[in-house]
Amino acid sequence: MDGGNHSVVSEFVFLGLTHSWGMQLLLLVFSSVLYAASMTGNIFIVFSVTTDPHLHSPMYFLLANLSFIDLGACSVTSPKMICDLFRKRKVISSGGCIAQIFFIHVIGGVEMVLLIAMAFDRYVAICKPLHYLSIMSPRMCILFLAAAWALGVSHSLFQLAFIVNLPFCGPNVLDSFYCDLPRLLRLACTDTYRLQFMVTVNSGFICVSSFFILLISYIFILLTVWKRSSGGLSKALSTLSAHITVVILFFGPTMFVYTWPHPNSQMDKFLALSDAVLTPFLNPVIYTFRNKEMKLAMKRAFRPFVIFRKIS
């Protein structure tokens, strides 16, 4: 492979999700509603945790950062995808394509570490409650956050290293609605089989290893609680159910897309759509409606509006 950058492609063309007018209309309504709801829900969580003293704890600090990342997750690809639904020619500049890939992988890496940090937080809270505040200190929370961003950025830069010097000299059509790295590699005017393998191994290893770390963590927590008291198992399951649901929603589509990429599969496009608009919407819903403190925070946040309405 030539080390110089001989790219002559200035833009890439998306084929989108579907060519059916009815399906495009359905996707427009579905994606627009979920995008607006995702932004509203995640902004509310960040605002509530920042302003409500009752939520100034390690768990909600991590949750607010997860919501902040979800704001990015639903904004990297969703707005353009929604705007492109009824455009005949769906294009993105080569620079815009690189930027999408960069932010997608940064956000994915940060979210994985935050989910691991939240699992550790629940382990300490359930299994070592007397030492919770000393272990989950502000310093520990900042270290988790710094590690999340360090991994996310380094992983993304590693991925970009595969494509910055690739020659793109002709084909520029991507069968997707966003710049998907495995599909982009196939457009290069050189043999990229080895690079595709390295991308799959890199992303797949991070996804699978993070997922199994989380899985083992939750199993260990449940086993520890079960050994201490069988009656506490149902309470632990209730506490962890929201976290486990979010982990499955995030890692399911991600592992499918990056561990077993199918060049001609429609399934991975719709799983990517799920990651782009559905998961960021469900995260605040799950954490808000399954969390007593968050529900109380909602009531406190809306109480002034209710009082004002009664007065007026």
GROMACS .gro file of C-alpha atoms in nm:
model
  312
    1MET     CA    1   0.000   0.000   0.000
    2ASP     CA    2   0.137   0.340  -0.097
    3GLY     CA    3   0.211   0.554   0.206
    4GLY     CA    4   0.112   0.882   0.037
    5ASN     CA    5  -0.238   1.024   0.033
    6HIS     CA    6  -0.357   0.997  -0.331
    7SER     CA    7  -0.725   1.049  -0.254
    8VAL     CA    8  -0.922   1.205  -0.539
    9VAL     CA    9  -1.265   1.142  -0.382
   10SER     CA   10  -1.400   1.462  -0.225
   11GLU     CA   11  -1.735   1.324  -0.112
   12PHE     CA   12  -1.916   1.000  -0.039
   13VAL     CA   13  -2.271   0.909  -0.139
   14PHE     CA   14  -2.505   0.729   0.102
   15LEU     CA   15  -2.766   0.484  -0.026
   16GLY     CA   16  -2.962   0.533   0.297
   17LEU     CA   17  -3.184   0.290   0.480
   18THR     CA   18  -3.456   0.227   0.222
   19HIS     CA   19  -3.593   0.350  -0.111
   20SER     CA   20  -3.957   0.292  -0.014
   21TRP     CA   21  -4.145   0.624   0.019
   22GLY     CA   22  -4.378   0.484   0.288
   23MET     CA   23  -4.088   0.343   0.491
   24GLN     CA   24  -3.898   0.673   0.457
   25LEU     CA   25  -4.199   0.862   0.595
   26LEU     CA   26  -4.225   0.616   0.886
   27LEU     CA   27  -3.853   0.648   0.957
   28LEU     CA   28  -3.876   1.028   0.941
   29VAL     CA   29  -4.148   1.040   1.207
   30PHE     CA   30  -3.989   0.764   1.419
   31SER     CA   31  -3.637   0.910   1.408
   32SER     CA   32  -3.746   1.273   1.458
   33VAL     CA   33  -3.960   1.191   1.763
   34LEU     CA   34  -3.692   0.972   1.920
   35TYR     CA   35  -3.419   1.226   1.850
   36ALA     CA   36  -3.618   1.509   2.013
   37ALA     CA   37  -3.710   1.285   2.308
   38SER     CA   38  -3.347   1.168   2.347
   39MET     CA   39  -3.214   1.522   2.355
   40THR     CA   40  -3.484   1.634   2.601
   41GLY     CA   41  -3.443   1.334   2.833
   42ASN     CA   42  -3.064   1.343   2.845
   43ILE     CA   43  -3.050   1.722   2.888
   44PHE     CA   44  -3.299   1.687   3.176
   45ILE     CA   45  -3.077   1.426   3.349
   46VAL     CA   46  -2.762   1.639   3.310
   47PHE     CA   47  -2.951   1.948   3.435
   48SER     CA   48  -3.110   1.763   3.730
   49VAL     CA   49  -2.784   1.606   3.850
   50THR     CA   50  -2.601   1.938   3.815
   51THR     CA   51  -2.858   2.150   3.999
   52ASP     CA   52  -3.026   1.912   4.248
   53PRO     CA   53  -2.819   1.864   4.570
   54HIS     CA   54  -3.002   1.534   4.636
   55LEU     CA   55  -2.833   1.388   4.327
   56HIS     CA   56  -2.477   1.491   4.411
   57SER     CA   57  -2.346   1.137   4.453
   58PRO     CA   58  -2.102   0.915   4.253
   59MET     CA   59  -2.380   0.714   4.086
   60TYR     CA   60  -2.557   1.023   3.952
   61PHE     CA   61  -2.227   1.186   3.853
   62LEU     CA   62  -2.160   0.884   3.629
   63LEU     CA   63  -2.521   0.884   3.505
   64ALA     CA   64  -2.497   1.253   3.409
   65ASN     CA   65  -2.179   1.182   3.212
   66LEU     CA   66  -2.350   0.888   3.039
   67SER     CA   67  -2.636   1.120   2.943
   68PHE     CA   68  -2.388   1.379   2.816
   69ILE     CA   69  -2.229   1.111   2.595
   70ASP     CA   70  -2.575   1.002   2.476
   71LEU     CA   71  -2.638   1.360   2.364
   72GLY     CA   72  -2.337   1.317   2.137
   73ALA     CA   73  -2.438   0.965   2.033
   74CYS     CA   74  -2.773   1.078   1.898
   75SER     CA   75  -2.629   1.393   1.736
   76VAL     CA   76  -2.337   1.250   1.537
   77THR     CA   77  -2.544   1.070   1.273
   78SER     CA   78  -2.916   1.125   1.345
   79PRO     CA   79  -2.967   1.487   1.226
   80LYS     CA   80  -2.803   1.421   0.889
   81MET     CA   81  -2.984   1.089   0.852
   82ILE     CA   82  -3.320   1.262   0.918
   83CYS     CA   83  -3.239   1.543   0.670
   84ASP     CA   84  -3.124   1.290   0.408
   85LEU     CA   85  -3.438   1.074   0.420
   86PHE     CA   86  -3.611   1.261   0.137
   87ARG     CA   87  -3.304   1.379  -0.051
   88LYS     CA   88  -3.240   1.206  -0.378
   89ARG     CA   89  -2.866   1.259  -0.347
   90LYS     CA   90  -2.734   1.189   0.003
   91VAL     CA   91  -2.373   1.306   0.023
   92ILE     CA   92  -2.110   1.382   0.285
   93SER     CA   93  -1.769   1.540   0.235
   94SER     CA   94  -1.461   1.326   0.293
   95GLY     CA   95  -1.372   1.548   0.591
   96GLY     CA   96  -1.724   1.510   0.731
   97CYS     CA   97  -1.699   1.135   0.687
   98ILE     CA   98  -1.370   1.119   0.881
   99ALA     CA   99  -1.523   1.340   1.155
  100GLN     CA  100  -1.824   1.105   1.186
  101ILE     CA  101  -1.599   0.802   1.224
  102PHE     CA  102  -1.386   0.983   1.483
  103PHE     CA  103  -1.677   1.091   1.703
  104ILE     CA  104  -1.864   0.759   1.669
  105HIS     CA  105  -1.563   0.570   1.806
  106VAL     CA  106  -1.482   0.829   2.075
  107ILE     CA  107  -1.840   0.815   2.203
  108GLY     CA  108  -1.847   0.435   2.188
  109GLY     CA  109  -1.520   0.401   2.381
  110VAL     CA  110  -1.622   0.653   2.648
  111GLU     CA  111  -1.963   0.490   2.695
  112MET     CA  112  -1.810   0.144   2.742
  113VAL     CA  113  -1.582   0.265   3.023
  114LEU     CA  114  -1.866   0.463   3.186
  115LEU     CA  115  -2.083   0.149   3.190
  116ILE     CA  116  -1.798  -0.044   3.354
  117ALA     CA  117  -1.757   0.240   3.607
  118MET     CA  118  -2.131   0.229   3.684
  119ALA     CA  119  -2.110  -0.149   3.735
  120PHE     CA  120  -1.819  -0.097   3.978
  121ASP     CA  121  -2.020   0.172   4.157
  122ARG     CA  122  -2.313  -0.069   4.205
  123TYR     CA  123  -2.073  -0.342   4.323
  124VAL     CA  124  -1.931  -0.114   4.593
  125ALA     CA  125  -2.278   0.016   4.692
  126ILE     CA  126  -2.426  -0.335   4.726
  127CYS     CA  127  -2.129  -0.542   4.846
  128LYS     CA  128  -1.929  -0.284   5.044
  129PRO     CA  129  -2.188  -0.025   5.157
  130LEU     CA  130  -1.989   0.091   5.463
  131HIS     CA  131  -1.690   0.179   5.246
  132TYR     CA  132  -1.889   0.326   4.956
  133LEU     CA  133  -1.804   0.695   5.004
  134SER     CA  134  -1.436   0.626   5.073
  135ILE     CA  135  -1.397   0.403   4.766
  136MET     CA  136  -1.619   0.602   4.527
  137SER     CA  137  -1.457   0.931   4.621
  138PRO     CA  138  -1.463   1.237   4.392
  139ARG     CA  139  -1.104   1.149   4.294
  140MET     CA  140  -1.211   0.798   4.187
  141CYS     CA  141  -1.500   0.938   3.982
  142ILE     CA  142  -1.267   1.182   3.803
  143LEU     CA  143  -1.020   0.898   3.736
  144PHE     CA  144  -1.298   0.689   3.580
  145LEU     CA  145  -1.403   0.984   3.365
  146ALA     CA  146  -1.045   1.057   3.256
  147ALA     CA  147  -0.988   0.690   3.173
  148ALA     CA  148  -1.311   0.683   2.970
  149TRP     CA  149  -1.208   0.981   2.755
  150ALA     CA  150  -0.849   0.858   2.722
  151LEU     CA  151  -0.966   0.518   2.596
  152GLY     CA  152  -1.230   0.670   2.368
  153VAL     CA  153  -0.993   0.916   2.201
  154SER     CA  154  -0.701   0.671   2.170
  155HIS     CA  155  -0.929   0.400   2.026
  156SER     CA  156  -1.074   0.645   1.774
  157LEU     CA  157  -0.730   0.773   1.666
  158PHE     CA  158  -0.617   0.413   1.625
  159GLN     CA  159  -0.914   0.350   1.396
  160LEU     CA  160  -0.847   0.666   1.194
  161ALA     CA  161  -0.485   0.558   1.144
  162PHE     CA  162  -0.620   0.284   0.916
  163ILE     CA  163  -0.780   0.526   0.668
  164VAL     CA  164  -0.598   0.861   0.663
  165ASN     CA  165  -0.347   0.748   0.399
  166LEU     CA  166  -0.572   0.517   0.201
  167PRO     CA  167  -0.619   0.605  -0.169
  168PHE     CA  168  -0.985   0.661  -0.264
  169CYS     CA  169  -0.978   0.702  -0.642
  170GLY     CA  170  -1.317   0.603  -0.778
  171PRO     CA  171  -1.598   0.419  -0.596
  172ASN     CA  172  -1.763   0.650  -0.342
  173VAL     CA  173  -2.103   0.491  -0.271
  174LEU     CA  174  -2.167   0.368   0.084
  175ASP     CA  175  -2.460   0.133   0.141
  176SER     CA  176  -2.545   0.300   0.471
  177PHE     CA  177  -2.683   0.622   0.622
  178TYR     CA  178  -2.356   0.719   0.794
  179CYS     CA  179  -1.982   0.669   0.749
  180ASP     CA  180  -1.932   0.312   0.861
  181LEU     CA  181  -1.560   0.229   0.886
  182PRO     CA  182  -1.576  -0.135   0.761
  183ARG     CA  183  -1.780  -0.028   0.454
  184LEU     CA  184  -1.553   0.272   0.389
  185LEU     CA  185  -1.244   0.049   0.384
  186ARG     CA  186  -1.396  -0.156   0.102
  187LEU     CA  187  -1.404   0.154  -0.122
  188ALA     CA  188  -1.028   0.207  -0.112
  189CYS     CA  189  -0.834   0.151  -0.434
  190THR     CA  190  -0.611  -0.109  -0.275
  191ASP     CA  191  -0.638  -0.443  -0.099
  192THR     CA  192  -0.775  -0.369   0.249
  193TYR     CA  193  -0.849  -0.723   0.366
  194ARG     CA  194  -0.579  -0.703   0.633
  195LEU     CA  195  -0.698  -0.359   0.748
  196GLN     CA  196  -1.060  -0.479   0.766
  197PHE     CA  197  -0.944  -0.771   0.979
  198MET     CA  198  -0.750  -0.538   1.212
  199VAL     CA  199  -1.049  -0.303   1.249
  200THR     CA  200  -1.277  -0.597   1.330
  201VAL     CA  201  -1.028  -0.737   1.581
  202ASN     CA  202  -0.970  -0.398   1.745
  203SER     CA  203  -1.335  -0.295   1.778
  204GLY     CA  204  -1.455  -0.649   1.838
  205PHE     CA  205  -1.201  -0.711   2.115
  206ILE     CA  206  -1.293  -0.389   2.298
  207CYS     CA  207  -1.668  -0.460   2.265
  208VAL     CA  208  -1.652  -0.826   2.367
  209SER     CA  209  -1.403  -0.776   2.651
  210SER     CA  210  -1.604  -0.482   2.795
  211PHE     CA  211  -1.927  -0.681   2.768
  212PHE     CA  212  -1.780  -0.981   2.949
  213ILE     CA  213  -1.627  -0.761   3.220
  214LEU     CA  214  -1.974  -0.618   3.281
  215LEU     CA  215  -2.141  -0.958   3.265
  216ILE     CA  216  -1.896  -1.109   3.516
  217SER     CA  217  -1.933  -0.804   3.741
  218TYR     CA  218  -2.312  -0.833   3.760
  219ILE     CA  219  -2.298  -1.210   3.814
  220PHE     CA  220  -2.043  -1.160   4.094
  221ILE     CA  221  -2.265  -0.895   4.259
  222LEU     CA  222  -2.571  -1.122   4.246
  223LEU     CA  223  -2.377  -1.423   4.379
  224THR     CA  224  -2.236  -1.213   4.665
  225VAL     CA  225  -2.583  -1.090   4.761
  226TRP     CA  226  -2.732  -1.441   4.729
  227LYS     CA  227  -2.467  -1.587   4.963
  228ARG     CA  228  -2.533  -1.322   5.224
  229SER     CA  229  -2.912  -1.331   5.208
  230SER     CA  230  -3.144  -1.497   4.959
  231GLY     CA  231  -3.405  -1.231   5.039
  232GLY     CA  232  -3.171  -0.957   4.923
  233LEU     CA  233  -3.136  -1.113   4.578
  234SER     CA  234  -3.467  -0.975   4.450
  235LYS     CA  235  -3.375  -0.626   4.575
  236ALA     CA  236  -3.034  -0.648   4.406
  237LEU     CA  237  -3.197  -0.763   4.082
  238SER     CA  238  -3.438  -0.471   4.098
  239THR     CA  239  -3.146  -0.230   4.153
  240LEU     CA  240  -2.934  -0.377   3.873
  241SER     CA  241  -3.209  -0.438   3.618
  242ALA     CA  242  -3.183  -0.087   3.473
  243HIS     CA  243  -2.805  -0.116   3.435
  244ILE     CA  244  -2.825  -0.463   3.277
  245THR     CA  245  -3.094  -0.345   3.032
  246VAL     CA  246  -2.880  -0.050   2.921
  247VAL     CA  247  -2.575  -0.274   2.878
  248ILE     CA  248  -2.770  -0.516   2.654
  249LEU     CA  249  -2.919  -0.231   2.448
  250PHE     CA  250  -2.576  -0.076   2.392
  251PHE     CA  251  -2.360  -0.384   2.335
  252GLY     CA  252  -2.610  -0.592   2.135
  253PRO     CA  253  -2.610  -0.383   1.816
  254THR     CA  254  -2.247  -0.272   1.858
  255MET     CA  255  -2.113  -0.625   1.888
  256PHE     CA  256  -2.316  -0.737   1.586
  257VAL     CA  257  -2.202  -0.449   1.362
  258TYR     CA  258  -1.832  -0.452   1.452
  259THR     CA  259  -1.770  -0.815   1.543
  260TRP     CA  260  -1.958  -0.982   1.256
  261PRO     CA  261  -1.982  -0.719   0.979
  262HIS     CA  262  -2.201  -0.836   0.689
  263PRO     CA  263  -2.127  -0.646   0.366
  264ASN     CA  264  -2.477  -0.691   0.217
  265SER     CA  265  -2.687  -0.721   0.530
  266GLN     CA  266  -2.975  -0.480   0.594
  267MET     CA  267  -2.981  -0.596   0.955
  268ASP     CA  268  -2.662  -0.413   1.054
  269LYS     CA  269  -2.801  -0.085   0.911
  270PHE     CA  270  -3.113  -0.107   1.126
  271LEU     CA  271  -2.906  -0.210   1.430
  272ALA     CA  272  -2.689   0.098   1.369
  273LEU     CA  273  -3.011   0.303   1.354
  274SER     CA  274  -3.108   0.153   1.690
  275ASP     CA  275  -2.773   0.260   1.837
  276ALA     CA  276  -2.811   0.609   1.688
  277VAL     CA  277  -3.167   0.698   1.798
  278LEU     CA  278  -3.325   0.424   2.011
  279THR     CA  279  -3.059   0.352   2.274
  280PRO     CA  280  -2.995   0.722   2.362
  281PHE     CA  281  -3.374   0.758   2.404
  282LEU     CA  282  -3.417   0.447   2.620
  283ASN     CA  283  -3.126   0.523   2.856
  284PRO     CA  284  -3.293   0.826   3.023
  285VAL     CA  285  -3.631   0.649   3.019
  286ILE     CA  286  -3.489   0.341   3.196
  287TYR     CA  287  -3.284   0.535   3.450
  288THR     CA  288  -3.559   0.790   3.520
  289PHE     CA  289  -3.864   0.568   3.558
  290ARG     CA  290  -3.684   0.285   3.738
  291ASN     CA  291  -3.506   0.514   3.985
  292LYS     CA  292  -3.684   0.659   4.287
  293GLU     CA  293  -3.444   0.953   4.331
  294MET     CA  294  -3.474   1.055   3.966
  295LYS     CA  295  -3.855   1.047   3.987
  296LEU     CA  296  -3.840   1.267   4.298
  297ALA     CA  297  -3.600   1.499   4.115
  298MET     CA  298  -3.853   1.526   3.830
  299LYS     CA  299  -4.124   1.624   4.077
  300ARG     CA  300  -3.896   1.885   4.237
  301ALA     CA  301  -3.801   2.023   3.895
  302PHE     CA  302  -4.162   2.061   3.779
  303ARG     CA  303  -4.305   2.180   4.112
  304PRO     CA  304  -4.239   2.555   4.042
  305PHE     CA  305  -4.423   2.525   3.709
  306VAL     CA  306  -4.722   2.359   3.880
  307ILE     CA  307  -4.732   2.629   4.151
  308PHE     CA  308  -4.705   2.906   3.890
  309ARG     CA  309  -4.990   2.752   3.691
  310LYS     CA  310  -5.213   2.734   4.000
  311ILE     CA  311  -5.138   3.098   4.087
  312SER     CA  312  -5.204   3.223   3.735
   0.00000   0.00000   0.00000
